[in-house]
Amino acid sequence: ADPRPDPREPDGEAHGTQLASLLLRSPSLAGLPPERVPRVLAYRVVAREAIGGRLRPLARSDRVLAALERSVDPDLDGNPADRAEVILLGLATSFSGTGLDPIAMALAAADRVGSTVVVPAGNDGPTFARPGSVGSAAATPTAITVGALSDGSPRTANVEIVIGTARAGLGPLPLMGPDPDGSPLRPVVLDGTEGLAAAGAPASYLHPDGRSRVDGRLAIAARDGGTLLEAATAAAEAGARALAIWDRDGPASFPGVTGGARWPIPVVGLGPRQGEGLARLLVSRGDVAVRLSLSRAPFPAARLASFSSTGPTPRGGVKPDLLAPGVDRPTAYPAPAPGAQPRSATLTGTSAAAADVAARALRLRVDHPGLGPRAVHSLLVQGARPLRGVSVLSQGAGVVGAPPAPTGLAIDPPIVRLRPVKGGSVLRASIRNLGDGPGAYVLRVRPATGPPVGLGRLTVRPGAEVVATRRLRMAPGRARGRLEIVTRSPGTEDRVVAFAPAEPLRIPPVKDALGAPEVRVRSGLAQVRIRVGRRRRARGRIQSEEVHDLRLFLLPAGGGRPLAVLGGKLRADWPAGTYRFLLAGRLADGSEAPPGRYRLRASAVGANGKRVTATSRSFSLG
């Protein structure tokens, strides 16, 4: 009922406040008269809950679903006429985003009742982690998924190592808290009773007699599962000037880094190899002889932020749709500063980028109430500017910009894919005329290199919608480029009224999509272990290839019809992994399986729509 965080613990729930301030401060909403300023509905879905013995911020699915219900029906009367025109959901997870993900289903339903949904792509890019692929809710096809653009000042730091007259560098590293001043510091690796000391434990920074081990120094400690702010506070209270958190066993993921706010000292993140290399150097040389200097690391302007998650989705779709500035965005921060002054901070992450696009989508809907979610999605994609040398799977249409006139054309899907077929490619898209234009158009694909390829004429009368299907006599690799829809007005030159990025659809192979089931029978119960889908490394990233509609059947050794054990009613998606089942002799219809000898057959549909099967060795049941 009250979206405000506990004033004693604002940091764990500051994210929503920061996104709201980015939305409200957006230039896209400037200049509106008071009667047209949209209302902002704030639904808090994050709360501190006990996880692994510690209180941690958690956005639980039931709370997210409840907030989405309120977003499309704020007064809960069953009528979505009072729905939010735009829903900004600042959440992302890795390796999910499957068809039966409840969050994705709710977002698709919100789109159907008229709400434009904007979500962050996630922060699993190569700087902070290596899962790579967008997950939930970013993989939802109808949502506008936003990746982050680095505009020249990302929150990263370089470490300069000085030993006598020799110098070496390490970085860029994730940077949290205030900017370092670049002064040389003596480092200290904090050892504990079980190896590297925990960064979040105040005792890690003290000698047994209570004296500080880190006074005026740069402390190096282990990531322990607590919040990064708690670790920075513990180090600062012991007198440390800076802190390096070594993620020894994890993926070195430090997403959504925040600057300013209540961070007392600069904090940098170290991956397993970075920390190990630095620790070995300090042990071999002795920390007395080594000095480390932290400095903020500038990057070239206008590039894809290295932490931004990229596509494809688990089903081979294009995400993100757009890029927007997502580095060091100035924001408001909950809880006042000393003297009751407003507190501010900076936010880095794809959530910050999503807030920018949400404001643009909201202005479109305020100025043009007749536009629906599909039209807003398409117009924003058409107004984007692609970055050179960056694939569509990483940036979508490119950097968000001013959308074209809302009387042009809407394309669905906004980013068109080319499906490879024998001897060429097939393009299919739904095209709607939003205004009172001439209705006569020409379709063409403009490849990355070479002249445009004509695809014939198209008639879309005002207010009408047609589905265009065209075959290209060119290999999918050469067809990569832009789909253009051109109108010829009398007495004027050709005018491109709409375009969309066009890229071949790469469907993962189904080979090895299922492993042979392994069945062990103990005490009359059959334990089944089966590998489903697969994870593979591509372009330096880990991609998860899932399967759909998994079914299990018992095959009687003496012949007869297969007996269904699992599947058939709920055609779920199964992310890649190893799954275990227990067969207690009961079939999918509730009846008992006759005792006897069987084999277990697994069946599933791969990403290309073809079914694949795998069968176990024989075993006795009952």
Tab-separated table of N, CA and C in Angstrom, residues 34-161:
chain	number	residue	atom	x	y	z
A	34	PRO	N	-0.337	21.437	-17.650
A	34	PRO	CA	-0.671	20.669	-16.437
A	34	PRO	C	-1.751	19.622	-16.640
A	35	GLU	N	-2.765	19.930	-17.461
A	35	GLU	CA	-3.858	18.980	-17.627
A	35	GLU	C	-3.459	17.751	-18.432
A	36	ARG	N	-2.286	17.783	-19.093
A	36	ARG	CA	-1.853	16.638	-19.897
A	36	ARG	C	-0.651	15.913	-19.285
A	37	VAL	N	-0.199	16.367	-18.133
A	37	VAL	CA	0.907	15.670	-17.471
A	37	VAL	C	0.399	14.320	-16.978
A	38	PRO	N	1.019	13.220	-17.390
A	38	PRO	CA	0.502	11.905	-16.995
A	38	PRO	C	0.758	11.619	-15.522
A	39	ARG	N	-0.108	10.820	-14.950
A	39	ARG	CA	0.102	10.366	-13.577
A	39	ARG	C	1.120	9.229	-13.582
A	40	VAL	N	1.811	9.082	-12.487
A	40	VAL	CA	2.784	7.999	-12.328
A	40	VAL	C	2.299	7.084	-11.211
A	41	LEU	N	2.132	5.817	-11.524
A	41	LEU	CA	1.734	4.818	-10.541
A	41	LEU	C	2.980	4.062	-10.090
A	42	ALA	N	3.241	4.037	-8.800
A	42	ALA	CA	4.434	3.364	-8.268
A	42	ALA	C	4.009	2.125	-7.499
A	43	TYR	N	4.465	0.979	-7.943
A	43	TYR	CA	4.163	-0.282	-7.267
A	43	TYR	C	5.477	-0.920	-6.840
A	44	ARG	N	5.664	-1.039	-5.540
A	44	ARG	CA	6.919	-1.579	-5.004
A	44	ARG	C	6.835	-3.101	-4.957
A	45	VAL	N	7.758	-3.772	-5.633
A	45	VAL	CA	7.767	-5.235	-5.674
A	45	VAL	C	8.987	-5.821	-4.960
A	46	VAL	N	9.882	-4.966	-4.475
A	46	VAL	CA	11.114	-5.433	-3.821
A	46	VAL	C	10.963	-5.313	-2.309
A	47	ALA	N	11.333	-6.370	-1.618
A	47	ALA	CA	11.350	-6.340	-0.158
A	47	ALA	C	12.526	-7.169	0.328
A	48	ARG	N	13.006	-6.841	1.503
A	48	ARG	CA	14.108	-7.626	2.074
A	48	ARG	C	13.540	-8.902	2.687
A	49	GLU	N	14.098	-10.031	2.271
A	49	GLU	CA	13.678	-11.320	2.798
A	49	GLU	C	14.912	-12.160	3.096
A	50	ALA	N	14.735	-13.127	3.989
A	50	ALA	CA	15.851	-13.980	4.391
A	50	ALA	C	16.177	-14.969	3.276
A	51	ILE	N	17.395	-14.902	2.765
A	51	ILE	CA	17.891	-15.827	1.746
A	51	ILE	C	19.275	-16.285	2.185
A	52	GLY	N	19.424	-17.568	2.429
A	52	GLY	CA	20.725	-18.080	2.856
A	52	GLY	C	21.201	-17.479	4.161
A	53	GLY	N	20.278	-17.180	5.062
A	53	GLY	CA	20.654	-16.643	6.361
A	53	GLY	C	20.892	-15.146	6.382
A	54	ARG	N	20.682	-14.444	5.255
A	54	ARG	CA	20.888	-12.997	5.210
A	54	ARG	C	19.642	-12.339	4.639
A	55	LEU	N	19.367	-11.107	5.080
A	55	LEU	CA	18.272	-10.336	4.515
A	55	LEU	C	18.757	-9.683	3.222
A	56	ARG	N	18.073	-10.003	2.115
A	56	ARG	CA	18.491	-9.467	0.827
A	56	ARG	C	17.273	-8.938	0.074
A	57	PRO	N	17.473	-7.927	-0.785
A	57	PRO	CA	16.350	-7.427	-1.591
A	57	PRO	C	15.886	-8.503	-2.567
A	58	LEU	N	14.574	-8.721	-2.619
A	58	LEU	CA	14.031	-9.768	-3.473
A	58	LEU	C	12.775	-9.260	-4.165
A	59	ALA	N	12.722	-9.418	-5.492
A	59	ALA	CA	11.519	-9.124	-6.272
A	59	ALA	C	10.849	-10.456	-6.578
A	60	ARG	N	9.902	-10.838	-5.751
A	60	ARG	CA	9.267	-12.147	-5.876
A	60	ARG	C	8.218	-12.115	-6.988
A	61	SER	N	8.059	-13.230	-7.683
A	61	SER	CA	7.176	-13.269	-8.849
A	61	SER	C	5.737	-12.915	-8.494
A	62	ASP	N	5.239	-13.366	-7.348
A	62	ASP	CA	3.841	-13.075	-7.023
A	62	ASP	C	3.623	-11.579	-6.831
A	63	ARG	N	4.620	-10.884	-6.276
A	63	ARG	CA	4.483	-9.436	-6.122
A	63	ARG	C	4.545	-8.739	-7.476
A	64	VAL	N	5.416	-9.216	-8.370
A	64	VAL	CA	5.500	-8.619	-9.705
A	64	VAL	C	4.181	-8.796	-10.446
A	65	LEU	N	3.605	-9.990	-10.367
A	65	LEU	CA	2.332	-10.241	-11.040
A	65	LEU	C	1.220	-9.374	-10.449
A	66	ALA	N	1.222	-9.213	-9.142
A	66	ALA	CA	0.209	-8.361	-8.507
A	66	ALA	C	0.351	-6.915	-8.980
A	67	ALA	N	1.593	-6.439	-9.116
A	67	ALA	CA	1.819	-5.068	-9.590
A	67	ALA	C	1.370	-4.901	-11.034
A	68	LEU	N	1.586	-5.923	-11.858
A	68	LEU	CA	1.137	-5.843	-13.247
A	68	LEU	C	-0.387	-5.829	-13.322
A	69	GLU	N	-1.054	-6.595	-12.439
A	69	GLU	CA	-2.520	-6.549	-12.367
A	69	GLU	C	-2.996	-5.130	-12.051
A	70	ARG	N	-2.344	-4.502	-11.070
A	70	ARG	CA	-2.734	-3.146	-10.699
A	70	ARG	C	-2.418	-2.159	-11.825
A	71	SER	N	-1.360	-2.403	-12.589
A	71	SER	CA	-0.982	-1.478	-13.659
A	71	SER	C	-2.043	-1.425	-14.752
A	72	VAL	N	-2.642	-2.565	-15.075
A	72	VAL	CA	-3.650	-2.587	-16.143
A	72	VAL	C	-5.063	-2.355	-15.610
A	73	ASP	N	-5.218	-2.366	-14.287
A	73	ASP	CA	-6.535	-2.141	-13.684
A	73	ASP	C	-6.344	-1.533	-12.301
A	74	PRO	N	-5.921	-0.258	-12.239
A	74	PRO	CA	-5.555	0.339	-10.942
A	74	PRO	C	-6.643	0.295	-9.883
A	75	ASP	N	-7.920	0.428	-10.281
A	75	ASP	CA	-8.975	0.398	-9.264
A	75	ASP	C	-9.549	-1.001	-9.052
A	76	LEU	N	-8.991	-1.997	-9.754
A	76	LEU	CA	-9.359	-3.399	-9.567
A	76	LEU	C	-10.861	-3.646	-9.721
A	77	ASP	N	-11.474	-2.950	-10.694
A	77	ASP	CA	-12.894	-3.181	-10.927
A	77	ASP	C	-13.136	-4.132	-12.095
A	78	GLY	N	-12.077	-4.702	-12.655
A	78	GLY	CA	-12.217	-5.620	-13.770
A	78	GLY	C	-12.253	-4.963	-15.128
A	79	ASN	N	-12.198	-3.642	-15.169
A	79	ASN	CA	-12.236	-2.896	-16.430
A	79	ASN	C	-10.889	-2.211	-16.645
A	80	PRO	N	-10.132	-2.579	-17.714
A	80	PRO	CA	-8.809	-1.977	-17.922
A	80	PRO	C	-8.843	-0.614	-18.596
A	81	ALA	N	-9.990	0.057	-18.610
A	81	ALA	CA	-10.062	1.376	-19.248
A	81	ALA	C	-9.148	2.389	-18.558
A	82	ASP	N	-8.856	2.194	-17.279
A	82	ASP	CA	-7.990	3.115	-16.537
A	82	ASP	C	-6.544	2.621	-16.484
A	83	ARG	N	-6.185	1.729	-17.396
A	83	ARG	CA	-4.854	1.118	-17.402
A	83	ARG	C	-3.763	2.170	-17.567
A	84	ALA	N	-2.560	1.809	-17.173
A	84	ALA	CA	-1.384	2.620	-17.467
A	84	ALA	C	-1.083	2.531	-18.961
A	85	GLU	N	-0.820	3.689	-19.589
A	85	GLU	CA	-0.488	3.672	-21.013
A	85	GLU	C	0.869	3.019	-21.251
A	86	VAL	N	1.784	3.183	-20.305
A	86	VAL	CA	3.125	2.601	-20.405
A	86	VAL	C	3.455	1.936	-19.083
A	87	ILE	N	3.990	0.727	-19.157
A	87	ILE	CA	4.458	0.005	-17.971
A	87	ILE	C	5.967	-0.148	-18.077
A	88	LEU	N	6.693	0.391	-17.112
A	88	LEU	CA	8.146	0.230	-17.027
A	88	LEU	C	8.435	-0.777	-15.924
A	89	LEU	N	8.921	-1.947	-16.310
A	89	LEU	CA	9.262	-2.991	-15.342
A	89	LEU	C	10.781	-3.113	-15.291
A	90	GLY	N	11.385	-2.598	-14.235
A	90	GLY	CA	12.840	-2.524	-14.154
A	90	GLY	C	13.482	-3.781	-13.609
A	91	LEU	N	13.146	-4.939	-14.175
A	91	LEU	CA	13.665	-6.216	-13.695
A	91	LEU	C	14.183	-7.035	-14.869
A	92	ALA	N	15.200	-7.852	-14.621
A	92	ALA	CA	15.715	-8.765	-15.642
A	92	ALA	C	16.375	-9.941	-14.952
A	93	THR	N	16.201	-11.141	-15.539
A	93	THR	CA	16.878	-12.331	-15.043
A	93	THR	C	17.531	-13.048	-16.211
A	94	SER	N	18.459	-13.941	-15.897
A	94	SER	CA	19.211	-14.650	-16.926
A	94	SER	C	18.576	-16.001	-17.229
A	95	PHE	N	18.720	-16.428	-18.485
A	95	PHE	CA	18.415	-17.795	-18.917
A	95	PHE	C	16.956	-18.193	-18.802
A	96	SER	N	16.049	-17.261	-18.461
A	96	SER	CA	14.632	-17.590	-18.504
A	96	SER	C	14.027	-16.838	-19.683
A	97	GLY	N	12.757	-16.539	-19.645
A	97	GLY	CA	12.122	-15.894	-20.771
A	97	GLY	C	11.447	-16.885	-21.681
A	98	THR	N	11.076	-18.048	-21.150
A	98	THR	CA	10.435	-19.074	-21.955
A	98	THR	C	8.949	-18.777	-22.107
A	99	GLY	N	8.298	-19.537	-22.981
A	99	GLY	CA	6.927	-19.235	-23.339
A	99	GLY	C	5.957	-19.284	-22.184
A	100	LEU	N	6.184	-20.124	-21.181
A	100	LEU	CA	5.271	-20.233	-20.053
A	100	LEU	C	5.796	-19.536	-18.801
A	101	ASP	N	6.769	-18.664	-18.975
A	101	ASP	CA	7.216	-17.832	-17.875
A	101	ASP	C	6.051	-16.925	-17.473
A	102	PRO	N	5.585	-16.966	-16.228
A	102	PRO	CA	4.389	-16.204	-15.848
A	102	PRO	C	4.549	-14.696	-16.032
A	103	ILE	N	5.763	-14.164	-15.819
A	103	ILE	CA	5.969	-12.728	-16.005
A	103	ILE	C	5.809	-12.377	-17.484
A	104	ALA	N	6.419	-13.191	-18.368
A	104	ALA	CA	6.295	-12.926	-19.798
A	104	ALA	C	4.851	-13.024	-20.260
A	105	MET	N	4.108	-13.996	-19.718
A	105	MET	CA	2.695	-14.137	-20.089
A	105	MET	C	1.894	-12.922	-19.638
A	106	ALA	N	2.196	-12.407	-18.448
A	106	ALA	CA	1.477	-11.234	-17.948
A	106	ALA	C	1.799	-9.996	-18.781
A	107	LEU	N	3.047	-9.852	-19.208
A	107	LEU	CA	3.409	-8.704	-20.031
A	107	LEU	C	2.736	-8.771	-21.395
A	108	ALA	N	2.658	-9.973	-21.975
A	108	ALA	CA	1.950	-10.125	-23.250
A	108	ALA	C	0.469	-9.783	-23.089
A	109	ALA	N	-0.128	-10.162	-21.954
A	109	ALA	CA	-1.528	-9.825	-21.698
A	109	ALA	C	-1.708	-8.321	-21.526
A	110	ALA	N	-0.749	-7.660	-20.879
A	110	ALA	CA	-0.830	-6.207	-20.717
A	110	ALA	C	-0.799	-5.517	-22.079
A	111	ASP	N	0.016	-6.025	-22.991
A	111	ASP	CA	0.071	-5.480	-24.340
A	111	ASP	C	-1.284	-5.647	-25.038
A	112	ARG	N	-1.930	-6.786	-24.835
A	112	ARG	CA	-3.204	-7.044	-25.500
A	112	ARG	C	-4.308	-6.098	-25.036
A	113	VAL	N	-4.266	-5.673	-23.770
A	113	VAL	CA	-5.306	-4.758	-23.289
A	113	VAL	C	-4.934	-3.298	-23.505
A	114	GLY	N	-3.755	-3.035	-24.131
A	114	GLY	CA	-3.445	-1.677	-24.544
A	114	GLY	C	-2.311	-0.977	-23.848
A	115	SER	N	-1.542	-1.636	-22.988
A	115	SER	CA	-0.418	-0.994	-22.301
A	115	SER	C	0.885	-1.275	-23.050
A	116	THR	N	1.650	-0.230	-23.326
A	116	THR	CA	2.984	-0.395	-23.895
A	116	THR	C	3.930	-0.828	-22.777
A	117	VAL	N	4.630	-1.928	-22.974
A	117	VAL	CA	5.514	-2.485	-21.948
A	117	VAL	C	6.968	-2.229	-22.336
A	118	VAL	N	7.741	-1.652	-21.421
A	118	VAL	CA	9.156	-1.372	-21.644
A	118	VAL	C	9.954	-2.080	-20.558
A	119	VAL	N	10.975	-2.851	-20.963
A	119	VAL	CA	11.774	-3.623	-20.005
A	119	VAL	C	13.254	-3.491	-20.345
A	120	PRO	N	14.132	-3.613	-19.357
A	120	PRO	CA	15.576	-3.609	-19.628
A	120	PRO	C	16.037	-4.931	-20.208
A	121	ALA	N	17.096	-4.876	-21.015
A	121	ALA	CA	17.654	-6.102	-21.605
A	121	ALA	C	18.360	-6.950	-20.563
A	122	GLY	N	18.853	-6.339	-19.493
A	122	GLY	CA	19.624	-7.065	-18.488
A	122	GLY	C	21.086	-6.677	-18.546
A	123	ASN	N	21.794	-6.976	-17.475
A	123	ASN	CA	23.197	-6.564	-17.332
A	123	ASN	C	24.135	-7.759	-17.308
A	124	ASP	N	23.926	-8.691	-18.241
A	124	ASP	CA	24.741	-9.903	-18.299
A	124	ASP	C	25.754	-9.868	-19.429
A	125	GLY	N	26.159	-8.683	-19.836
A	125	GLY	CA	27.167	-8.556	-20.882
A	125	GLY	C	28.539	-8.978	-20.395
A	126	PRO	N	29.557	-8.941	-21.270
A	126	PRO	CA	30.861	-9.518	-20.924
A	126	PRO	C	31.609	-8.798	-19.818
A	127	THR	N	31.274	-7.529	-19.516
A	127	THR	CA	31.986	-6.858	-18.431
A	127	THR	C	31.656	-7.478	-17.086
A	128	PHE	N	30.392	-7.779	-16.854
A	128	PHE	CA	29.961	-8.167	-15.523
A	128	PHE	C	29.591	-9.633	-15.409
A	129	ALA	N	29.300	-10.313	-16.491
A	129	ALA	CA	28.967	-11.731	-16.454
A	129	ALA	C	29.021	-12.260	-17.872
A	130	ARG	N	28.877	-13.587	-18.024
A	130	ARG	CA	28.951	-14.149	-19.360
A	130	ARG	C	27.771	-15.032	-19.749
A	131	PRO	N	26.622	-14.946	-19.095
A	131	PRO	CA	25.490	-15.668	-19.675
A	131	PRO	C	25.121	-15.120	-21.047
A	132	GLY	N	25.181	-13.774	-21.201
A	132	GLY	CA	25.035	-13.190	-22.514
A	132	GLY	C	23.608	-12.988	-22.948
A	133	SER	N	22.837	-14.045	-23.090
A	133	SER	CA	21.510	-13.925	-23.675
A	133	SER	C	20.561	-13.153	-22.766
A	134	VAL	N	19.637	-12.419	-23.411
A	134	VAL	CA	18.575	-11.786	-22.636
A	134	VAL	C	17.682	-12.881	-22.051
A	135	GLY	N	17.067	-12.576	-20.913
A	135	GLY	CA	16.198	-13.538	-20.254
A	135	GLY	C	14.819	-12.961	-20.053
A	136	SER	N	14.214	-13.224	-18.901
A	136	SER	CA	12.891	-12.702	-18.594
A	136	SER	C	13.066	-11.362	-17.869
A	137	ALA	N	12.280	-10.363	-18.167
A	137	ALA	CA	11.155	-10.330	-19.101
A	137	ALA	C	11.599	-9.817	-20.470
A	138	ALA	N	12.910	-9.683	-20.661
A	138	ALA	CA	13.445	-9.054	-21.866
A	138	ALA	C	13.135	-9.838	-23.126
A	139	ALA	N	12.924	-11.151	-23.011
A	139	ALA	CA	12.674	-11.974	-24.190
A	139	ALA	C	11.229	-11.924	-24.654
A	140	THR	N	10.347	-11.242	-23.927
A	140	THR	CA	8.941	-11.159	-24.313
A	140	THR	C	8.813	-10.446	-25.658
A	141	PRO	N	8.277	-11.091	-26.694
A	141	PRO	CA	8.277	-10.479	-28.038
A	141	PRO	C	7.565	-9.139	-28.103
A	142	THR	N	6.461	-8.978	-27.363
A	142	THR	CA	5.683	-7.744	-27.473
A	142	THR	C	6.251	-6.597	-26.643
A	143	ALA	N	7.180	-6.862	-25.747
A	143	ALA	CA	7.768	-5.802	-24.929
A	143	ALA	C	8.837	-5.058	-25.721
A	144	ILE	N	9.004	-3.772	-25.415
A	144	ILE	CA	10.116	-2.994	-25.967
A	144	ILE	C	11.311	-3.216	-25.052
A	145	THR	N	12.284	-3.961	-25.529
A	145	THR	CA	13.446	-4.333	-24.729
A	145	THR	C	14.600	-3.382	-25.038
A	146	VAL	N	15.208	-2.821	-23.999
A	146	VAL	CA	16.168	-1.736	-24.176
A	146	VAL	C	17.534	-2.142	-23.632
A	147	GLY	N	18.545	-2.051	-24.480
A	147	GLY	CA	19.923	-2.222	-24.064
A	147	GLY	C	20.552	-0.883	-23.732
A	148	ALA	N	21.771	-0.915	-23.207
A	148	ALA	CA	22.416	0.303	-22.720
A	148	ALA	C	23.470	0.798	-23.699
A	149	LEU	N	23.486	2.108	-23.882
A	149	LEU	CA	24.488	2.804	-24.686
A	149	LEU	C	25.469	3.485	-23.753
A	150	SER	N	26.744	3.302	-24.006
A	150	SER	CA	27.774	4.009	-23.251
A	150	SER	C	28.086	5.299	-23.991
A	151	ASP	N	27.905	6.426	-23.320
A	151	ASP	CA	28.097	7.716	-23.980
A	151	ASP	C	29.446	8.340	-23.683
A	152	GLY	N	30.401	7.533	-23.222
A	152	GLY	CA	31.744	8.051	-23.036
A	152	GLY	C	32.209	8.103	-21.602
A	153	SER	N	31.339	7.783	-20.626
A	153	SER	CA	31.770	7.861	-19.233
A	153	SER	C	31.226	6.697	-18.428
A	154	PRO	N	31.582	5.475	-18.779
A	154	PRO	CA	31.059	4.337	-18.017
A	154	PRO	C	31.683	4.258	-16.642
A	155	ARG	N	30.988	3.594	-15.747
A	155	ARG	CA	31.491	3.458	-14.385
A	155	ARG	C	32.462	2.287	-14.327
A	156	THR	N	33.654	2.518	-14.828
A	156	THR	CA	34.722	1.534	-14.734
A	156	THR	C	35.987	2.237	-14.272
A	157	ALA	N	36.915	1.446	-13.773
A	157	ALA	CA	38.163	2.005	-13.249
A	157	ALA	C	39.346	1.192	-13.748
A	158	ASN	N	40.482	1.850	-13.870
A	158	ASN	CA	41.750	1.193	-14.152
A	158	ASN	C	42.583	1.148	-12.871
A	159	VAL	N	43.346	0.082	-12.719
A	159	VAL	CA	44.262	-0.052	-11.598
A	159	VAL	C	45.685	0.005	-12.144
A	160	GLU	N	46.456	0.966	-11.674
A	160	GLU	CA	47.870	1.049	-12.049
A	160	GLU	C	48.700	0.443	-10.920
A	161	ILE	N	49.550	-0.528	-11.269
A	161	ILE	CA	50.389	-1.232	-10.293
A	161	ILE	C	51.820	-0.727	-10.450
